[in-house]
Amino acid sequence: MLSEHFIAAISTPAKAPNTSVTKDAGIFVHELLPLSGQRSIFKKSAVAQNCLAVSEWHVFAAQEGKAVVHVYNREKGNQEALIPFQEQITCLSLACGDSVLILGTESGRLLLWEVCTGRLVSTRQSHLQAVSCLSVDPTSNFLLSGSADSNVHVWSITALLSFAHTDSSVQTDPRSPIHTLSNHRGAITALAYGHGHGAANIVVSISVDSTAIIWDYRKGAALRTYLLGDVPRAVILDAIDRAFYVAYHDGTLQLVDMYKSTGTLSALYDETQAQTAAQPGEENRWTATAQELGPGLSLGLSWDGSRIISGHQSGKIAAWDPGKGRFLSTLNSLPGPVSNLVMLPPAGFPNTAPTRFKVHTVVKPRFDLVDTSSGNGSSIPGNYTFTAQFTSQLSPLPLSATETPSKSTKSDFDSALTHSSFPASMLDAGLAELASWHTAPILPAVGASASNGTEETDFISFEDTSEANAGKRGKPGKTTPQQENDLLKKQVASLQRVQKISFKQLADSRAE
């Protein structure tokens, strides 16, 4: 049976909580389907908005008002590490298959921490004020950072993580933003990427100036601007990127349909409409009557898009029905403002491919080897080591250009080791090689060298193949074309085996 969970985190409560939740609990694992309820907790954490990141193995929580990140192990259910930083961390996000944690700082810089190696990359101070939110596209190629200075920067993650030196003669720093989106007039509160992997993917940004802007982040262009009715606090796109949902300061939610006005898919990319601001109607704004939810701080969407989860200042987690546009129920009441909600992938699919590696323990960042954007000296830190467990057998590299790589994850040695006797392929290869050793050499084709009366061959024979000597031995001196073709095929097969062994020896030498 499929099951779906989400993780909620709270910030510091303004007053003493009036709930039955365990003392010091700050992060909560909650089951949404099939049976709603709280399943586990992590203690001693107070997480500000946009400061929670969850991987398959760990939970990263930047502490509110502190320069500390707590790391919790999901498998063991306890706190694994406490990572101090040199300045306050204001937002978090994961990238590159959950192997890189991106942190925004109070001074306006970005930090990229490789959790499997300990390498720490730092950018220059690109924002004038604190970084308020981060968002990584589904391909882990682009990163967007929003700030209280009202700007959104677009970064290339590959350029930020590159080991290449920065050329001082080049004016453009490869670790600088590739685009700056500056249409907002207030602090950026949240960013939400679409689900696409192509060039048409979009991102939505919201600001305290009560606007929401849809961007083509690859080109750095604004596609559409919406004038909202209140200050937005959280935003999320629906499952097919046709609309987005906004949580307001007054506790209401609103659906903004990006294709409702025209109904055409190309309307979002109409340049004539880019400068015209649209205002969504109030009929798609939902209110929870007599619930006293408080300001909305976070949003989550179920995997199938049939349910919206919202976290509020009062500590309540509410469920909404986007199809009918109404409030459903209160899932839980936590002892503090629900500042973060992270939806987890559904579990229970029968044929889910496992991840290629598993991170049991994070490698703490090495501050003595911080890789800055100056580019002076060697950018490869000493003792650069990847620490993780591979969960399956690595596929061997194909060593022959003429053979199709096998889809099996087992090498030839593993297949022979686990076989009941000897694999048929190994026996056939051995017999073919033995047969090629006793095969008569190939004679040149008729007319190939008749003009000069000499024989040209690309191999050395240990037998005398001249017609005179062949006659002395009582064997025919000429062969048929069919025999020559058969001999050629055997010679080519033998050369391919020699080539395969040579390439394997070269690969082993490089590995050593």
XYZ file of C-alpha atoms in Angstrom:
512
model
C 0.000 0.000 0.000
C 1.255 3.456 -0.850
C 1.931 5.869 1.993
C 2.801 9.555 1.982
C 4.494 11.559 4.737
C 5.578 15.124 5.356
C 7.965 16.769 7.809
C 6.996 19.921 9.694
C 9.287 22.208 11.684
C 8.405 24.955 14.127
C 10.153 28.174 15.072
C 10.447 29.691 18.537
C 6.939 30.084 20.020
C 5.921 33.528 21.232
C 4.279 32.051 24.333
C 4.270 28.785 26.243
C 2.625 26.056 24.175
C -0.700 24.638 25.288
C -0.417 21.216 23.636
C 0.364 17.663 24.682
C 3.408 17.421 22.410
C 6.634 16.055 23.887
C 8.855 18.694 25.458
C 11.666 20.133 23.294
C 10.163 18.636 20.127
C 10.919 20.865 17.140
C 10.658 18.704 14.004
C 7.736 16.345 13.385
C 7.314 13.463 10.929
C 3.640 13.178 10.020
C 1.813 10.603 7.906
C -0.692 12.073 5.475
C -2.027 8.943 3.745
C -3.496 6.401 4.256
C -3.899 7.065 8.005
C -3.165 10.607 9.109
C -1.150 10.979 12.294
C 2.165 11.952 13.871
C 4.816 9.228 13.600
C 8.091 10.541 15.091
C 9.854 13.673 16.328
C 13.301 15.263 16.509
C 14.106 17.325 19.585
C 15.932 20.564 20.397
C 15.354 22.570 17.262
C 13.824 25.966 16.440
C 13.743 26.482 12.675
C 13.059 29.766 10.911
C 11.134 29.986 7.649
C 12.879 28.373 4.630
C 15.544 26.844 6.922
C 14.663 23.133 6.640
C 16.047 20.652 4.080
C 15.331 16.909 3.998
C 17.251 14.206 2.147
C 16.651 10.461 2.022
C 19.064 9.973 4.930
C 19.211 13.236 6.916
C 17.289 16.289 8.087
C 19.135 19.631 8.044
C 17.735 22.415 10.229
C 19.283 25.899 10.499
C 18.567 27.259 13.955
C 16.656 30.505 14.246
C 18.884 33.455 15.126
C 22.019 31.273 15.359
C 24.982 30.308 13.194
C 24.311 26.600 13.736
C 22.839 23.802 11.619
C 21.505 20.666 13.301
C 21.851 17.410 11.349
C 19.468 14.572 12.230
C 19.803 10.976 11.050
C 16.450 9.748 9.728
C 17.371 6.065 9.952
C 18.541 6.219 13.575
C 16.036 8.870 14.636
C 18.489 11.037 16.575
C 20.721 14.079 16.207
C 23.900 13.181 14.343
C 25.875 16.422 14.321
C 25.833 20.092 15.251
C 27.592 22.184 12.597
C 28.679 25.716 13.581
C 29.250 28.376 10.924
C 30.911 31.763 10.972
C 27.662 33.683 10.459
C 23.944 33.179 10.825
C 22.282 30.836 8.321
C 19.002 32.229 6.973
C 17.848 29.556 4.459
C 18.669 26.041 3.198
C 18.194 23.903 0.101
C 19.547 20.586 -1.244
C 20.926 19.917 -4.732
C 22.788 17.320 -6.820
C 20.977 14.238 -5.572
C 20.962 15.457 -1.948
C 24.776 15.447 -1.892
C 25.188 19.253 -1.745
C 23.602 21.478 0.904
C 23.253 25.126 -0.144
C 23.080 27.713 2.634
C 22.159 31.394 2.502
C 23.786 33.703 5.043
C 22.871 36.891 6.836
C 25.572 38.850 4.989
C 24.202 37.954 1.535
C 26.634 35.164 0.597
C 25.982 31.577 -0.442
C 27.731 28.497 0.936
C 27.779 25.126 -0.848
C 28.645 22.195 1.402
C 29.374 18.788 -0.130
C 28.099 16.525 2.642
C 30.027 13.474 1.342
C 33.429 15.202 1.082
C 33.362 18.140 3.492
C 34.282 20.605 0.756
C 32.840 24.083 1.363
C 32.451 26.606 -1.463
C 31.711 30.245 -0.675
C 30.551 32.959 -3.057
C 31.153 36.648 -2.765
C 28.600 38.918 -1.118
C 26.132 39.163 -3.992
C 23.082 40.360 -2.041
C 23.019 43.618 -0.110
C 20.951 42.056 2.674
C 20.308 38.592 4.080
C 19.383 35.760 1.734
C 15.753 34.933 2.540
C 15.013 31.902 0.314
C 16.662 29.409 -2.039
C 15.285 27.166 -4.768
C 17.001 24.559 -6.972
C 15.590 23.494 -10.342
C 14.779 19.773 -10.921
C 17.947 19.256 -12.993
C 20.262 20.703 -10.287
C 21.790 22.999 -12.904
C 20.334 26.308 -11.727
C 19.949 27.905 -8.310
C 17.794 30.915 -7.439
C 18.420 33.017 -4.336
C 15.988 35.640 -3.059
C 16.901 38.349 -0.589
C 15.488 41.108 1.550
C 17.072 43.553 -0.927
C 14.186 42.680 -3.359
C 16.483 40.979 -5.903
C 16.562 37.390 -7.148
C 19.860 36.004 -8.473
C 20.159 33.085 -10.893
C 23.291 30.942 -10.440
C 24.886 28.049 -12.279
C 25.495 25.240 -9.784
C 28.082 23.585 -12.031
C 30.081 26.823 -12.139
C 29.881 27.233 -8.360
C 31.155 23.696 -7.744
C 33.791 23.736 -10.470
C 37.448 23.168 -9.538
C 38.609 25.357 -12.428
C 40.792 28.364 -11.699
C 39.417 31.853 -12.111
C 41.341 33.712 -14.800
C 42.259 37.159 -13.484
C 42.409 38.521 -17.035
C 38.716 37.761 -17.564
C 36.372 40.402 -16.172
C 33.385 38.071 -15.741
C 33.630 35.896 -12.635
C 32.305 32.385 -13.406
C 30.961 32.220 -9.843
C 28.882 35.358 -10.180
C 25.119 35.321 -10.897
C 24.239 34.733 -14.542
C 21.003 36.779 -14.205
C 19.554 39.255 -11.723
C 15.756 39.501 -11.529
C 14.915 42.909 -10.088
C 11.228 43.598 -10.826
C 10.095 43.350 -7.199
C 10.008 46.380 -4.897
C 10.073 44.564 -1.570
C 11.748 41.690 0.236
C 11.457 38.284 -1.428
C 9.579 35.863 0.831
C 9.511 32.614 -1.191
C 10.448 30.952 -4.499
C 8.853 27.934 -6.202
C 10.212 26.030 -9.204
C 8.124 24.162 -11.746
C 8.388 20.420 -12.248
C 9.720 20.468 -15.820
C 13.211 19.428 -16.890
C 13.244 21.309 -20.190
C 13.917 24.842 -21.359
C 10.281 25.880 -20.785
C 10.391 25.426 -17.009
C 9.383 28.418 -14.889
C 9.805 29.772 -11.375
C 7.444 31.891 -9.250
C 8.645 34.526 -6.791
C 6.529 36.370 -4.219
C 7.361 39.513 -2.270
C 6.095 41.688 0.562
C 5.101 44.229 -2.108
C 2.043 41.968 -2.675
C 3.129 40.784 -6.111
C 3.895 37.413 -7.661
C 6.050 37.212 -10.796
C 6.513 34.245 -13.126
C 10.015 34.087 -14.621
C 11.811 32.398 -17.468
C 14.904 32.002 -15.319
C 17.113 30.678 -18.134
C 16.697 33.945 -20.052
C 16.217 36.183 -17.017
C 12.889 37.508 -18.335
C 9.599 38.184 -16.544
C 6.663 36.377 -18.160
C 3.720 37.585 -16.081
C 3.083 39.765 -13.016
C 0.149 39.272 -10.636
C -1.139 41.852 -8.148
C -2.183 39.970 -5.032
C -4.727 41.103 -2.492
C -2.516 40.740 0.580
C 1.065 40.082 1.654
C 2.010 36.546 0.511
C 4.075 34.365 2.846
C 4.399 31.047 0.954
C 3.902 29.770 -2.597
C 3.803 26.394 -4.347
C 3.075 25.263 -7.903
C 0.524 22.576 -8.657
C 1.494 19.154 -10.001
C 1.261 20.119 -13.702
C 2.432 23.759 -13.436
C -0.872 25.193 -14.636
C -1.446 27.259 -11.481
C 0.123 28.201 -8.162
C -1.174 28.508 -4.616
C -0.392 31.379 -2.252
C -0.700 31.537 1.545
C -1.484 35.019 2.891
C -0.775 36.822 6.107
C -4.460 36.655 7.091
C -4.480 32.836 6.964
C -6.308 32.442 3.654
C -5.165 30.543 0.555
C -5.630 31.527 -3.072
C -5.466 29.664 -6.369
C -3.937 31.649 -9.258
C -4.674 30.013 -12.626
C -2.011 31.076 -15.135
C -4.079 30.031 -18.184
C -7.597 31.000 -17.153
C -7.816 34.329 -19.016
C -6.998 33.022 -22.509
C -7.042 29.251 -22.198
C -4.058 28.822 -24.542
C -0.779 27.247 -23.481
C 1.253 29.944 -25.241
C -0.389 32.760 -23.284
C 2.270 32.667 -20.587
C 4.988 33.350 -23.166
C 3.158 36.166 -24.945
C 5.584 39.109 -24.861
C 2.759 41.625 -25.333
C 1.243 40.540 -21.992
C 4.502 40.498 -20.027
C 4.298 44.168 -19.035
C 0.602 44.034 -18.122
C -0.121 43.140 -14.499
C -3.051 40.811 -13.833
C -5.146 40.582 -10.692
C -6.619 37.183 -9.733
C -10.250 37.069 -8.717
C -11.414 36.719 -5.139
C -13.605 33.720 -6.013
C -10.533 31.462 -5.795
C -9.542 32.676 -2.332
C -10.339 30.155 0.396
C -11.030 30.827 4.075
C -11.224 28.437 7.021
C -14.270 29.702 8.873
C -14.021 29.844 12.686
C -10.635 28.105 12.770
C -8.285 30.948 13.830
C -5.377 29.529 11.876
C -3.290 32.684 11.922
C -0.891 33.833 9.178
C 0.133 31.153 6.711
C 3.865 30.409 6.832
C 4.392 27.279 4.715
C 2.725 25.159 2.042
C 2.931 21.578 0.797
C 1.213 19.689 -2.011
C 0.459 15.972 -2.031
C 2.034 13.793 -4.707
C -1.158 13.528 -6.784
C -2.120 17.176 -6.246
C -5.390 16.306 -4.505
C -4.574 17.893 -1.155
C -2.800 21.031 0.036
C -1.132 21.242 3.456
C -0.594 24.631 5.103
C 1.328 25.547 8.253
C 0.256 28.565 10.294
C 1.473 30.947 12.972
C -0.899 29.404 15.515
C 0.856 26.028 15.213
C -1.971 24.386 13.286
C -1.472 22.285 10.161
C -4.501 22.527 7.887
C -5.597 20.380 4.934
C -7.388 21.870 1.913
C -9.189 20.419 -1.110
C -7.940 22.293 -4.214
C -10.568 20.686 -6.463
C -13.492 22.046 -4.457
C -11.616 25.043 -3.082
C -12.452 24.545 0.579
C -10.964 23.816 3.983
C -10.985 20.134 4.987
C -9.615 19.684 8.494
C -6.862 20.455 10.976
C -4.274 17.669 10.886
C -2.295 18.640 13.971
C -1.621 21.437 16.416
C 2.074 21.959 17.171
C 3.649 23.941 20.037
C 4.967 26.734 17.798
C 4.586 28.483 14.447
C 4.804 25.920 11.613
C 7.574 27.632 9.666
C 8.425 24.774 7.279
C 6.645 21.918 5.520
C 8.510 19.385 3.361
C 6.555 16.737 1.461
C 8.313 13.360 1.175
C 8.099 11.106 -1.901
C 5.414 8.416 -1.600
C 6.615 5.012 -0.420
C 5.347 1.599 -1.429
C 5.869 1.429 -5.184
C 6.788 -2.168 -6.141
C 9.503 -1.395 -8.701
C 11.260 1.621 -7.240
C 14.883 1.852 -8.346
C 17.211 2.207 -5.321
C 19.668 5.061 -5.080
C 23.206 4.338 -6.243
C 24.783 5.380 -2.935
C 23.868 5.952 0.691
C 25.224 8.589 3.075
C 25.425 7.093 6.564
C 27.230 10.052 8.160
C 27.820 13.557 6.842
C 31.387 14.849 6.564
C 31.636 18.111 8.477
C 32.733 21.140 6.440
C 36.442 21.912 6.563
C 36.667 25.641 7.173
C 40.442 25.616 6.766
C 39.940 24.648 3.106
C 37.099 26.982 2.174
C 36.999 27.386 -1.612
C 36.251 31.042 -2.344
C 35.626 32.707 -5.662
C 39.018 34.432 -5.775
C 40.541 31.547 -7.717
C 44.082 32.129 -6.425
C 46.131 28.988 -5.912
C 44.946 25.437 -6.125
C 41.177 25.063 -5.765
C 41.310 21.300 -5.103
C 41.442 20.759 -1.326
C 43.885 18.290 0.134
C 42.686 14.802 1.036
C 39.573 15.224 -1.102
C 37.699 11.997 -0.311
C 34.159 10.876 -1.122
C 32.612 9.014 1.830
C 29.482 6.994 1.059
C 28.253 3.437 0.606
C 27.408 2.126 -2.861
C 24.138 0.221 -2.620
C 24.617 -1.933 -5.740
C 27.337 -3.407 -7.924
C 28.870 -0.796 -10.202
C 28.515 -1.596 -13.894
C 31.871 -2.439 -15.557
C 33.022 -0.111 -18.306
C 32.838 -1.555 -21.852
C 36.370 -2.176 -23.153
C 35.518 -3.024 -26.758
C 34.136 -0.667 -29.354
C 32.706 -3.579 -31.355
C 30.718 -5.239 -28.560
C 27.457 -3.940 -27.134
C 27.729 -3.268 -23.369
C 25.794 -5.766 -21.298
C 22.867 -4.553 -19.218
C 23.875 -6.872 -16.395
C 25.479 -5.284 -13.350
C 27.762 -8.328 -12.849
C 31.265 -8.455 -14.253
C 32.668 -11.510 -16.059
C 34.508 -12.531 -12.901
C 31.348 -12.263 -10.757
C 29.377 -14.332 -13.284
C 32.037 -17.065 -13.322
C 32.335 -17.029 -9.536
C 28.616 -17.563 -8.951
C 28.023 -19.984 -11.857
C 27.338 -23.672 -11.149
C 30.249 -24.734 -13.393
C 31.657 -22.455 -16.092
C 29.621 -19.933 -18.113
C 28.956 -21.010 -21.697
C 30.277 -17.695 -22.996
C 33.621 -18.285 -21.288
C 33.928 -21.828 -22.713
C 33.027 -20.659 -26.221
C 35.586 -17.867 -26.073
C 38.303 -20.276 -24.914
C 37.561 -22.862 -27.613
C 37.499 -20.209 -30.313
C 40.863 -18.882 -29.198
C 42.399 -22.383 -29.154
C 41.047 -23.053 -32.631
C 42.543 -19.828 -33.950
C 46.028 -20.898 -32.815
C 46.002 -23.969 -35.138
C 44.403 -22.273 -38.112
C 46.359 -21.957 -41.356
C 47.284 -18.363 -42.166
C 45.450 -16.362 -44.760
C 46.966 -16.219 -48.222
C 46.717 -13.009 -50.212
C 43.824 -12.702 -52.620
C 44.380 -13.469 -56.253
C 45.698 -10.405 -58.029
C 46.366 -8.514 -54.849
C 50.138 -8.482 -55.432
C 50.466 -10.064 -58.845
C 51.769 -6.876 -60.351
C 55.008 -6.916 -58.420
C 55.157 -10.637 -57.714
C 55.404 -10.170 -53.958
C 53.145 -11.253 -51.121
C 51.906 -8.636 -48.641
C 50.525 -9.828 -45.343
C 49.809 -8.091 -42.024
C 50.918 -11.024 -39.852
C 53.884 -13.357 -39.435
C 53.363 -17.046 -40.033
C 55.445 -19.818 -38.493
C 54.597 -22.168 -41.352
C 55.918 -22.175 -44.875
C 52.911 -21.310 -46.997
C 54.538 -21.108 -50.406
C 52.972 -23.180 -53.143
C 56.213 -25.148 -53.667
C 56.483 -26.187 -50.061
C 52.772 -26.789 -49.931
C 53.143 -29.193 -52.820
C 55.931 -30.983 -51.013
C 53.664 -31.511 -48.044
C 50.933 -32.786 -50.285
C 48.542 -29.918 -49.464
C 46.878 -27.604 -51.948
C 48.541 -24.224 -52.267
C 45.342 -22.256 -52.847
C 42.285 -21.700 -50.691
C 38.715 -20.971 -51.648
C 37.100 -17.537 -50.920
C 34.834 -19.149 -48.318
C 37.863 -20.521 -46.465
C 39.532 -17.131 -46.598
C 36.421 -15.455 -45.141
C 36.247 -17.970 -42.319
C 39.912 -17.470 -41.517
C 39.508 -13.690 -41.621
C 36.634 -13.830 -39.146
C 38.683 -15.925 -36.746
C 41.654 -13.580 -37.041
C 39.448 -10.532 -36.350
C 37.895 -12.234 -33.318
C 41.355 -13.043 -31.972
C 42.511 -9.446 -32.471
C 39.416 -8.147 -30.664
C 40.188 -10.359 -27.676
C 43.755 -9.086 -27.593
C 42.478 -5.510 -27.841
C 40.025 -6.080 -25.003
C 42.749 -7.446 -22.747
C 45.055 -4.543 -23.638
C 42.391 -1.959 -22.797
C 41.696 -3.699 -19.490
C 45.388 -3.601 -18.610
C 45.495 0.111 -19.451
C 42.446 0.772 -17.267
C 43.991 -1.161 -14.381
C 47.238 0.780 -14.779
C 45.371 4.085 -14.658
C 43.461 3.006 -11.584
C 46.717 2.091 -9.820
